[in-house]
Short mmCIF file of C-alpha atoms and ligand atoms in Angstrom, two decimals:
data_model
loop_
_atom_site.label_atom_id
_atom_site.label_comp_id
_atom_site.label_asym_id
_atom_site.label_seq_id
_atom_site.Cartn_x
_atom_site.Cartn_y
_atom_site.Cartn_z
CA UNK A 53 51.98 215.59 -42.18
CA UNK A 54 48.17 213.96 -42.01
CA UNK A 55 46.00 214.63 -44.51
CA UNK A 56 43.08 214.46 -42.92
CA UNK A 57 41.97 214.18 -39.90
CA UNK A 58 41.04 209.85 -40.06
CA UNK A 59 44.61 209.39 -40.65
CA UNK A 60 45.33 211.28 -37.60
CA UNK A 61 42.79 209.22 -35.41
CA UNK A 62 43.75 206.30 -37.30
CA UNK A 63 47.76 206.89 -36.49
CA UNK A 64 46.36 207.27 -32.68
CA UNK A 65 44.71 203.94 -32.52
CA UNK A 66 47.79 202.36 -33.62
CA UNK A 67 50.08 203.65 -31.34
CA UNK A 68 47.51 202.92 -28.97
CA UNK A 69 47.17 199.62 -29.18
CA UNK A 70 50.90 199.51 -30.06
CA UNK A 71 51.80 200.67 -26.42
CA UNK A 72 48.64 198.47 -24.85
CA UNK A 73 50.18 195.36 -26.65
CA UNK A 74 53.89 195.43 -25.50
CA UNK A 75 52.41 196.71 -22.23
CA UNK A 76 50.60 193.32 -22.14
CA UNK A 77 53.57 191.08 -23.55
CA UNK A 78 55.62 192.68 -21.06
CA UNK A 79 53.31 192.06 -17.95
CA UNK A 80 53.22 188.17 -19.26
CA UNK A 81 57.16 188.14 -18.85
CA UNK A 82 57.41 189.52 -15.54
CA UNK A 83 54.19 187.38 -14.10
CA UNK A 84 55.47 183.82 -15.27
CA UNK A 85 57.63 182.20 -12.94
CA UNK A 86 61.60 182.05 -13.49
CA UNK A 87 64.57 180.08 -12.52
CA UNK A 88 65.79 180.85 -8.83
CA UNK A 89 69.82 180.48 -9.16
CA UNK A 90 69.98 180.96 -5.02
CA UNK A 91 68.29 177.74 -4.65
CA UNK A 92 69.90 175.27 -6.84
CA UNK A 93 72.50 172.06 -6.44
CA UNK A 94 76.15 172.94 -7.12
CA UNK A 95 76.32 170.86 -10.31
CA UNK A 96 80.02 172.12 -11.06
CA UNK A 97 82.33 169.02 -12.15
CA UNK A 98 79.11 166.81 -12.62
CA UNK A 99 78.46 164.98 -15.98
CA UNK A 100 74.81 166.54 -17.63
CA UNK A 101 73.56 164.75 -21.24
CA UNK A 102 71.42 166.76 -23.04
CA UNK A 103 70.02 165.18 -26.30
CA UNK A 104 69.05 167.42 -29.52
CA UNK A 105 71.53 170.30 -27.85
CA UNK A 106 72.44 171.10 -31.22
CA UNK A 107 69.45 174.02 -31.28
CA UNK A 108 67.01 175.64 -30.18
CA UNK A 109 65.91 175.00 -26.15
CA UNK A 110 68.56 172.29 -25.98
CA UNK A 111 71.35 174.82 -26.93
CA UNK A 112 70.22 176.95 -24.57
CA UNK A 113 70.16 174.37 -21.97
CA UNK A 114 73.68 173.36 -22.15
CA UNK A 115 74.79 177.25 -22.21
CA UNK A 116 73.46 177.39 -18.88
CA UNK A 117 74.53 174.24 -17.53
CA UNK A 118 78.27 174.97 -18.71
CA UNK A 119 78.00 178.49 -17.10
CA UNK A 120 77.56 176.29 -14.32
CA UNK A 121 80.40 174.86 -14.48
CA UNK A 122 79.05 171.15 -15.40
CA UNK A 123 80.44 168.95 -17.91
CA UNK A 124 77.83 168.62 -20.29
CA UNK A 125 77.42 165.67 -23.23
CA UNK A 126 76.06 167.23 -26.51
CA UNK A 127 74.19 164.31 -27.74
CA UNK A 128 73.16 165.03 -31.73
CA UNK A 129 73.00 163.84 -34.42
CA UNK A 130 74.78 166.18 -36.63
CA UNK A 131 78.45 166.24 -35.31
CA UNK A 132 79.50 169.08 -36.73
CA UNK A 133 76.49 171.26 -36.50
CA UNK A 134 77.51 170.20 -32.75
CA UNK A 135 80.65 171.03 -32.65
CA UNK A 136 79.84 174.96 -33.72
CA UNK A 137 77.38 175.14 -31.42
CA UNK A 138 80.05 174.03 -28.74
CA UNK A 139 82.54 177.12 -30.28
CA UNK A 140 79.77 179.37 -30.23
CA UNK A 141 79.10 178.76 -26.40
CA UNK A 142 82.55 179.14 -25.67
CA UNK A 143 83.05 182.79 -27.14
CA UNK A 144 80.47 183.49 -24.64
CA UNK A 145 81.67 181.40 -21.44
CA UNK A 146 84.94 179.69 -19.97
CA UNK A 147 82.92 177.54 -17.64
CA UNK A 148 82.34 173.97 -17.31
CA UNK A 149 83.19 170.83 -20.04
CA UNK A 150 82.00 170.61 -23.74
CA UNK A 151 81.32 167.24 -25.39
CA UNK A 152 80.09 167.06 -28.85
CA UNK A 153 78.41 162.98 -28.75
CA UNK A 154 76.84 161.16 -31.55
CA UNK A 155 73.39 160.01 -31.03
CA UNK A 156 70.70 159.48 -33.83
CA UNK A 157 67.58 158.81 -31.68
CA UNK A 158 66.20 157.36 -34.96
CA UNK A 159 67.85 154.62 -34.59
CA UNK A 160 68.08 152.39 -31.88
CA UNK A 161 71.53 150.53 -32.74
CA UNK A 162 72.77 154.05 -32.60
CA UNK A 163 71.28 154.79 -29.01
CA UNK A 164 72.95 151.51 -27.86
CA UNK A 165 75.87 153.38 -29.29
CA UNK A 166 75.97 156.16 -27.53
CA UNK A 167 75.64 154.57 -24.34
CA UNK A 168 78.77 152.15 -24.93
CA UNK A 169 80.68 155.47 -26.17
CA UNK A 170 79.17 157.53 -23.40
CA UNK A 171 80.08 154.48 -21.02
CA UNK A 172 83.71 154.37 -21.72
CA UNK A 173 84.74 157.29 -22.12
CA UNK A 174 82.72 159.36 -19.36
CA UNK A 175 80.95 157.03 -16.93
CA UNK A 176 83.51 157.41 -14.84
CA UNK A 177 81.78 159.68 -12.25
CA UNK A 178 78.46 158.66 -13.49
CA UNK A 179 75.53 160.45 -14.95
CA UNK A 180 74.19 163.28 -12.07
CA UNK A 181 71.31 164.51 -15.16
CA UNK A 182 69.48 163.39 -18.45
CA UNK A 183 67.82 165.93 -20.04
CA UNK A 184 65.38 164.27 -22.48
CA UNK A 185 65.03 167.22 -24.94
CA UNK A 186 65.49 166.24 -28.62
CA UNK A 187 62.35 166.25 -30.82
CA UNK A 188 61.39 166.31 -34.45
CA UNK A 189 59.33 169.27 -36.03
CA UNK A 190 55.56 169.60 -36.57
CA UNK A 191 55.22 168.58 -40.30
CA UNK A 192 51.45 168.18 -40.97
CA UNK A 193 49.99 165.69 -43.08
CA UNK A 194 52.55 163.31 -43.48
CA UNK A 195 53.89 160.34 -42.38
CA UNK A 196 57.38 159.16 -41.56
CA UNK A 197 59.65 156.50 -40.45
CA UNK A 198 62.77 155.47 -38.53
CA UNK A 199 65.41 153.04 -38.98
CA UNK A 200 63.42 150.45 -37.37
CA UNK A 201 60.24 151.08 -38.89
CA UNK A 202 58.46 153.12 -36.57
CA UNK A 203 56.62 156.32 -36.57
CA UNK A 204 59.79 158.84 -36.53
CA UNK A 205 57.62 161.13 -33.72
CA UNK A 206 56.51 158.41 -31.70
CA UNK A 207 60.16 156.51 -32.31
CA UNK A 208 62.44 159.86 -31.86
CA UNK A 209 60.49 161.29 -28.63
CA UNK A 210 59.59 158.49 -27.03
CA UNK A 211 60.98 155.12 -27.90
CA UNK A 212 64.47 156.94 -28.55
CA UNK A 213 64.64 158.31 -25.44
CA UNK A 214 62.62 155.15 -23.41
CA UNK A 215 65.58 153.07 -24.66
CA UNK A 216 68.42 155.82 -23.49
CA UNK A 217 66.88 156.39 -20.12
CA UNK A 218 66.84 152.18 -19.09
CA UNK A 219 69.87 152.08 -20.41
CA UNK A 220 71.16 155.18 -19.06
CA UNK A 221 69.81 154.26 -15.17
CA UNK A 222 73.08 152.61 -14.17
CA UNK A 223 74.82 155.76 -14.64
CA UNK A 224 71.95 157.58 -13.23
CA UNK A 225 72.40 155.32 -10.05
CA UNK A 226 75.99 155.65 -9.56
CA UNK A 227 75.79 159.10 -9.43
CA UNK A 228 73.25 159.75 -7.14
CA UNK A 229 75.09 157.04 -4.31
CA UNK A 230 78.37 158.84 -5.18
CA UNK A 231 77.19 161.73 -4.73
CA UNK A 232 74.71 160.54 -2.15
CA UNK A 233 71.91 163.05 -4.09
CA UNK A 234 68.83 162.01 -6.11
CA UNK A 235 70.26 161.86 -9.87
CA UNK A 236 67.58 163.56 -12.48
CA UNK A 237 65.78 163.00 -15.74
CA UNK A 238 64.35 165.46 -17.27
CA UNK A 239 61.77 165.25 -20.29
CA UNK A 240 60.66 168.18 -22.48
CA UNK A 241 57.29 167.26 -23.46
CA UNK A 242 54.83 169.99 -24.77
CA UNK A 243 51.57 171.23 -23.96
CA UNK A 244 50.42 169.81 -27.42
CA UNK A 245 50.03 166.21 -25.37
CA UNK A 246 46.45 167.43 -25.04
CA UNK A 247 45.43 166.20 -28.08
CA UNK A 248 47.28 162.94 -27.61
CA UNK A 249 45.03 160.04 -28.66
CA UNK A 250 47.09 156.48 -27.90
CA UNK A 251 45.38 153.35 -29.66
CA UNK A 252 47.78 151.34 -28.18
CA UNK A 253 46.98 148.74 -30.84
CA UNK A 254 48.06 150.66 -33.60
CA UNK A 255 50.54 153.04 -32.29
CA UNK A 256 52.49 153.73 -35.24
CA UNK A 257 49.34 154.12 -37.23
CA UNK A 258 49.58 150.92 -39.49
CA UNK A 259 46.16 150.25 -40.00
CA UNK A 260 44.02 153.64 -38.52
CA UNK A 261 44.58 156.99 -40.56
CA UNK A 262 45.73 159.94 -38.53
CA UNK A 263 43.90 162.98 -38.27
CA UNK A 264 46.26 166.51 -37.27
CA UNK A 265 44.69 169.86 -35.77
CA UNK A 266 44.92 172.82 -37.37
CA UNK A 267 48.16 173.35 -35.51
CA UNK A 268 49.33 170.42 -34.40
CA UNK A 269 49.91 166.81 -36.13
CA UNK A 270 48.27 163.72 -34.64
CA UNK A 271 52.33 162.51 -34.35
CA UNK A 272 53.89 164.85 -32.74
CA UNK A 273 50.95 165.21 -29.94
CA UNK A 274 50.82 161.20 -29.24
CA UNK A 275 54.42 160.95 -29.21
CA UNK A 276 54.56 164.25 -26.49
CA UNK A 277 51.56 162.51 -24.32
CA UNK A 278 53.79 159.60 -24.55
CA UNK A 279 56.23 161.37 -23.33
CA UNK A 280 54.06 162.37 -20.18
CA UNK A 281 52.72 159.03 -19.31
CA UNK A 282 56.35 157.57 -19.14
CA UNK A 283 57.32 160.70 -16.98
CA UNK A 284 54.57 159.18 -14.78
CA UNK A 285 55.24 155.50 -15.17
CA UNK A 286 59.10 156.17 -14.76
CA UNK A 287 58.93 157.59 -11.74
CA UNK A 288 56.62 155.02 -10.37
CA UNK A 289 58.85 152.81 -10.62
CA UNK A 290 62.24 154.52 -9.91
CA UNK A 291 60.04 154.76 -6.18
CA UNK A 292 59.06 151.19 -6.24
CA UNK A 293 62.62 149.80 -6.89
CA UNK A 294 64.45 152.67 -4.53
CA UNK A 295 66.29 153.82 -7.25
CA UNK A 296 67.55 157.10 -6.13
CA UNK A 297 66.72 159.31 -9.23
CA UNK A 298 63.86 161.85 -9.54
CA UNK A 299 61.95 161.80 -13.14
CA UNK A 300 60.26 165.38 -14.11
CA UNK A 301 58.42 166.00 -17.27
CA UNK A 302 58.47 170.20 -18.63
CA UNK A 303 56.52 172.38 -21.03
CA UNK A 304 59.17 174.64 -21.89
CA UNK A 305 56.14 177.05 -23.64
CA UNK A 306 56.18 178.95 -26.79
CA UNK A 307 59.37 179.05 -27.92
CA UNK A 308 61.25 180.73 -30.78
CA UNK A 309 62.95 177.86 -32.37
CA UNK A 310 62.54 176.22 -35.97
CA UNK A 311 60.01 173.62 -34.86
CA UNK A 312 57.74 176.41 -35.08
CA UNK A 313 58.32 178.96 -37.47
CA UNK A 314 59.08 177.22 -40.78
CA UNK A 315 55.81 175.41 -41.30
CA UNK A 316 53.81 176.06 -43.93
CA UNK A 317 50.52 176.86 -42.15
CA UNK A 318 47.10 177.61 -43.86
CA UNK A 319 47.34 181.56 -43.36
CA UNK A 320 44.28 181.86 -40.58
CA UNK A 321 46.69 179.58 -38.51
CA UNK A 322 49.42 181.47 -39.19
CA UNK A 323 48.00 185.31 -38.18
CA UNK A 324 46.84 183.18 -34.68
CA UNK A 325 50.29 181.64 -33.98
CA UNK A 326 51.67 185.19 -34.70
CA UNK A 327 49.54 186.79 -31.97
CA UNK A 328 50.56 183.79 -29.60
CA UNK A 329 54.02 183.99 -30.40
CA UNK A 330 54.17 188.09 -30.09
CA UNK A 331 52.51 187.60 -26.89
CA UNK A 332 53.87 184.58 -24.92
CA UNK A 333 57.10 183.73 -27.28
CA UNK A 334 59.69 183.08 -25.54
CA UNK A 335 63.46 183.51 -26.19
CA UNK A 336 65.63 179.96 -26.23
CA UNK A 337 67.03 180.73 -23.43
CA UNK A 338 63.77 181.70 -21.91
CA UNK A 339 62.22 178.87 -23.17
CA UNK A 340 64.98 176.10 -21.35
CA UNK A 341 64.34 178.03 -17.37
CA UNK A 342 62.18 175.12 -16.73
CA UNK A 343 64.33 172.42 -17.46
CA UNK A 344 67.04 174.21 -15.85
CA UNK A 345 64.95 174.60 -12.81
CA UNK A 346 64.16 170.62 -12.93
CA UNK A 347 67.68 169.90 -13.34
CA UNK A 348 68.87 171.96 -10.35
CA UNK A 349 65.95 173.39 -8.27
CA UNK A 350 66.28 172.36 -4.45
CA UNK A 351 62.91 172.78 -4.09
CA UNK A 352 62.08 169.41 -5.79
CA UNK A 353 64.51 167.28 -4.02
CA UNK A 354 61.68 165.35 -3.07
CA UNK A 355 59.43 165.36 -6.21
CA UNK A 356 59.22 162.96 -8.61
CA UNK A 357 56.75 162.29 -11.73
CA UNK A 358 55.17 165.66 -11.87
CA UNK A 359 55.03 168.44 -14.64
CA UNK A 360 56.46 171.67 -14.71
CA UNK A 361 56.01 175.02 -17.07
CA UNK A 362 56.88 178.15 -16.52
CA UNK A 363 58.97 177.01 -13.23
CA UNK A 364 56.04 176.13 -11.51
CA UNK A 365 54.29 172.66 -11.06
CA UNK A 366 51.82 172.33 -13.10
CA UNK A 367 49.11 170.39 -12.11
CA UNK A 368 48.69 167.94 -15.33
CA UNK A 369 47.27 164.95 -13.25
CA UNK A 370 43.71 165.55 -13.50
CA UNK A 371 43.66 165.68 -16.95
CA UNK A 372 41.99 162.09 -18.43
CA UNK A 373 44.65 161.18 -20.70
CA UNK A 374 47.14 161.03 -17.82
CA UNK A 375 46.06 157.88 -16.61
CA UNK A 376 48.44 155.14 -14.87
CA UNK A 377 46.89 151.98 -16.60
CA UNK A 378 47.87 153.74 -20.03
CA UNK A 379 51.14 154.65 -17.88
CA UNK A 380 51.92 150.89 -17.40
CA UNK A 381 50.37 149.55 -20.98
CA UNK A 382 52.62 152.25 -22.83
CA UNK A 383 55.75 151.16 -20.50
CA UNK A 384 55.46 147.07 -21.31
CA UNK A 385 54.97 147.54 -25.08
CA UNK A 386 57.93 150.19 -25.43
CA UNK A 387 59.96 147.56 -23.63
CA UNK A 388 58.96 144.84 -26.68
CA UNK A 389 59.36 147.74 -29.25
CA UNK A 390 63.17 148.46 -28.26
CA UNK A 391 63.82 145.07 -27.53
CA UNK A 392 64.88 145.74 -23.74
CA UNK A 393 66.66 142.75 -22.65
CA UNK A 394 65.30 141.80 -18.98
CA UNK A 395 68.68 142.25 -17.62
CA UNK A 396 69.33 145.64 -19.13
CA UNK A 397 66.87 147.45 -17.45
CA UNK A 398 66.45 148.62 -13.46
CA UNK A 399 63.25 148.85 -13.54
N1 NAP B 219 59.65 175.43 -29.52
C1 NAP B 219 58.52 175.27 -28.88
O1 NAP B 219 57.67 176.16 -28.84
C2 NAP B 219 58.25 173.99 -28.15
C3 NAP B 219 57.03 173.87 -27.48
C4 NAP B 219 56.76 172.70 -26.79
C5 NAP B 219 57.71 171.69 -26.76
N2 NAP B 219 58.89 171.82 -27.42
C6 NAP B 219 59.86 170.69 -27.36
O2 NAP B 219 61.14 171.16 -27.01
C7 NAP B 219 62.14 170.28 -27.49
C8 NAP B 219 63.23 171.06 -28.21
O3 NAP B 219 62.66 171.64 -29.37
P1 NAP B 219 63.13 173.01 -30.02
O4 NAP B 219 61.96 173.89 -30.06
O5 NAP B 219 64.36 173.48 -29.35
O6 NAP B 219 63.38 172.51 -31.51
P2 NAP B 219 64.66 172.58 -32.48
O7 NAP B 219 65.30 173.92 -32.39
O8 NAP B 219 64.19 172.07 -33.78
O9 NAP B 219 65.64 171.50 -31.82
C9 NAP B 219 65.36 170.14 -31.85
C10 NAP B 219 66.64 169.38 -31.54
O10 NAP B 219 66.36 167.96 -31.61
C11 NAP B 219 67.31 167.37 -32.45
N3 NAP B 219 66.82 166.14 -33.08
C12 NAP B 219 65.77 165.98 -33.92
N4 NAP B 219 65.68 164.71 -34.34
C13 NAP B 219 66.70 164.04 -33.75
C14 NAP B 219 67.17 162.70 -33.80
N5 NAP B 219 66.58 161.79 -34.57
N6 NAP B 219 68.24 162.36 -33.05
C15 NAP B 219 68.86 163.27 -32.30
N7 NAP B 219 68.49 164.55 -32.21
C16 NAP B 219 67.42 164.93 -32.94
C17 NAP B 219 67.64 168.43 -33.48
O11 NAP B 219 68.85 168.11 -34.13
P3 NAP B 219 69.35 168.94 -35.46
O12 NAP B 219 69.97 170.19 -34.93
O13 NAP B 219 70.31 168.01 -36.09
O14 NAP B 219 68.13 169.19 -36.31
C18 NAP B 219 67.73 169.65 -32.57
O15 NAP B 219 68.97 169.71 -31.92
C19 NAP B 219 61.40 169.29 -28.40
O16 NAP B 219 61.18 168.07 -27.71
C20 NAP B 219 60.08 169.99 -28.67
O17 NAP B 219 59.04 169.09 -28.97
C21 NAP B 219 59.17 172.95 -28.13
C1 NAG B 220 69.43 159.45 -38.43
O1 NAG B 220 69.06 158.12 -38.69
C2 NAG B 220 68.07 157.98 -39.72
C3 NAG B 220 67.66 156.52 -39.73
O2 NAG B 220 68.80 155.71 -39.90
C4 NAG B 220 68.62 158.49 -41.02
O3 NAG B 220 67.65 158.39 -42.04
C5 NAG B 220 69.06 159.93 -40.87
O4 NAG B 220 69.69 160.38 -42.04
C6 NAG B 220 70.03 160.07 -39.70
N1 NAG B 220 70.26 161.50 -39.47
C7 NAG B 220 71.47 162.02 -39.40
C8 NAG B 220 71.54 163.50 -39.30
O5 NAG B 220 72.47 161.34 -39.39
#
């Protein structure tokens, strides 16, 4: 079978490392922390939103909320795409309440929208969670907008969501006192905040040019350090005004999902994420445990404005960028951006 006796040492090293490797990958899975389902909040019968649930970690996340027997608000942009993700969940569980919602965090006429449709037609028993997950891809080198003219990374995951989550807070409120529970939000943000650089004046990058990592583009790692600092500043103020609703921001990881895989990468980058990937991928459903576990977990009752990854706190705060003046500056000009009426917010 070998012809010589290199091919035979050769065909040992690669089983090997072979067997090393998935030793390793498998070792990573069992360390990292997972979701504890005999310490959660019976959310059965209570109204969930989770935006961008059309794919990926957002899929995922409504699969497990329905198993829980919640009634859970798809809120995408593509309808239909929506509406087979909702049959495809279905084949696999009975439990909990559908809803296939337009929302096209693009635009902000649409996210007032949504909230007047979501308003009417489900606000009855209030919103008990917002799950802040919808994001746009990773594209490198260029530069894109929204409806109203801003940066579509900044605009989609964080001034798309900033808007839904004042307006949202009503909801948010009347849940928690009918319940008499803390309400949630939480945000999927990404360890890519890191190399987050805000010049707050030039956010959308008018006048400065923008300068991506090898992985990572300038956009998408302003708009998820964005996300962050109004994790922070939210909660700040959801304490100061005795609103009773807990704000959580989550690094869901390395995740499987198209944001990551269909990018075309110099090929350097490419053999590095497919090391990372092999090694600390995780499934969808792997990949939404944290936000499950910020959504539900008993444990953080009492917690508000931190990070979480893996299903463990994270401890973010030290790092620079996380600062609460840039908290508060990024808060007041998102306000202006979205034109937040004075009497439309809580906060
Ligand atoms: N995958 C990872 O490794 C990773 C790592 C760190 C953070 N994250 C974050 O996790 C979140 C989910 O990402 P994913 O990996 O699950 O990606 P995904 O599979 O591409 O899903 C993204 C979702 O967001 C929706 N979306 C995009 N633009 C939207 C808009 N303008 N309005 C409404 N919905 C919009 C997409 O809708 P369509 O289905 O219509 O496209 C899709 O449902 C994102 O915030 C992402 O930044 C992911
Ligand atoms: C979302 O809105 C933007 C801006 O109006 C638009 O260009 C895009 O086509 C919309 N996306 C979908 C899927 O409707």
């Amino acid at each position: 079978m070998f012809c010589c006796s290199f091919c035979l040492s050769l065909f040992n090293w690669i089983i090997i490392t072979a067997v090393i490797s998935f030793g390793i990958k498998f070792l990573i899975k069992k360390l990292r922390g997972h979701v504890d389902i005999t310490n959660e909040v019976d959310i059965s019968g209570k109204t969930v939103i989770v935006t961008g649930a059309s794919d990926g970690i957002g899929k995922a996340t409504v699969e497990e909320f329905a198993t829980r027997g919640a009634r859970v608000i798809l809120a995408c942009r593509n309808l239909q795409k929506a509406e087979r993700c909702v049959q495809q969940i279905r084949s696999r569980t009975t439990n909990g309440e559908l809803i296939a919602l337009h929302l096209n965090l693009s635009s902000l006429k649409s996210v007032r929208n949504f909230v007047t449709e979501f308003n009417q037609k489900y606000g009855d028993k209030g919103l008990s969670i917002l799950v802040n997950n919808a994001g746009v891809g990773n594209p490198l080198g260029v530069r894109k907008l929204t409806e109203d003219g801003f940066e579509e990374s900044f605009g989609v995951n964080h001034l798309g969501h900033f808007l839904l989550t004042n307006l949202l807070l009503p909801q948010l409120d009347k849940a928690a006192k009918e319940e008499e529970m803390p309400s949630r939000i939480v945000t999927v943000s990404s360890g890519a905040a890191r190399f987050g650089k805000l010049n707050f004046e030039d956010l959308m990058f008018e006048k400065t040019p923008f300068v991506d990592t090898a992985f990572f583009s300038q956009f998408l790692c302003n708009s998820k350090l964005a996300n962050n600092l109004f994790n922070l500043e939210l909660a700040k103020r959801l304490r100061a005004k005795k609103v009773n609703v807990r704000s959580y921001a989550v690094c869901p990881g390395v995740v499987e999902t198209n944001t990551v895989l269909e990018f075309p990468f110099p090929p350097v980058v490419k053999i590095v994420l497919w090391i990372t990937r092999f090694f600390m991928g995780k499934t969808p459903k792997e990949g939404a445990e944290t936000t499950v576990y910020c959504s539900t977990s008993k444990y953080l009752t009492h917690h508000s404005g931190e990070m979480y990854r893996n299903c463990e706190f994270w401890d973010y705060s030290k790092r620079p960028k996380l600062n609460e003046q840039d908290a508060k500056l990024l808060w007041e000009k998102s306000e202006k951006l979205v034109l937040l009426g004075r009497d439309e917010s809580m906060l």
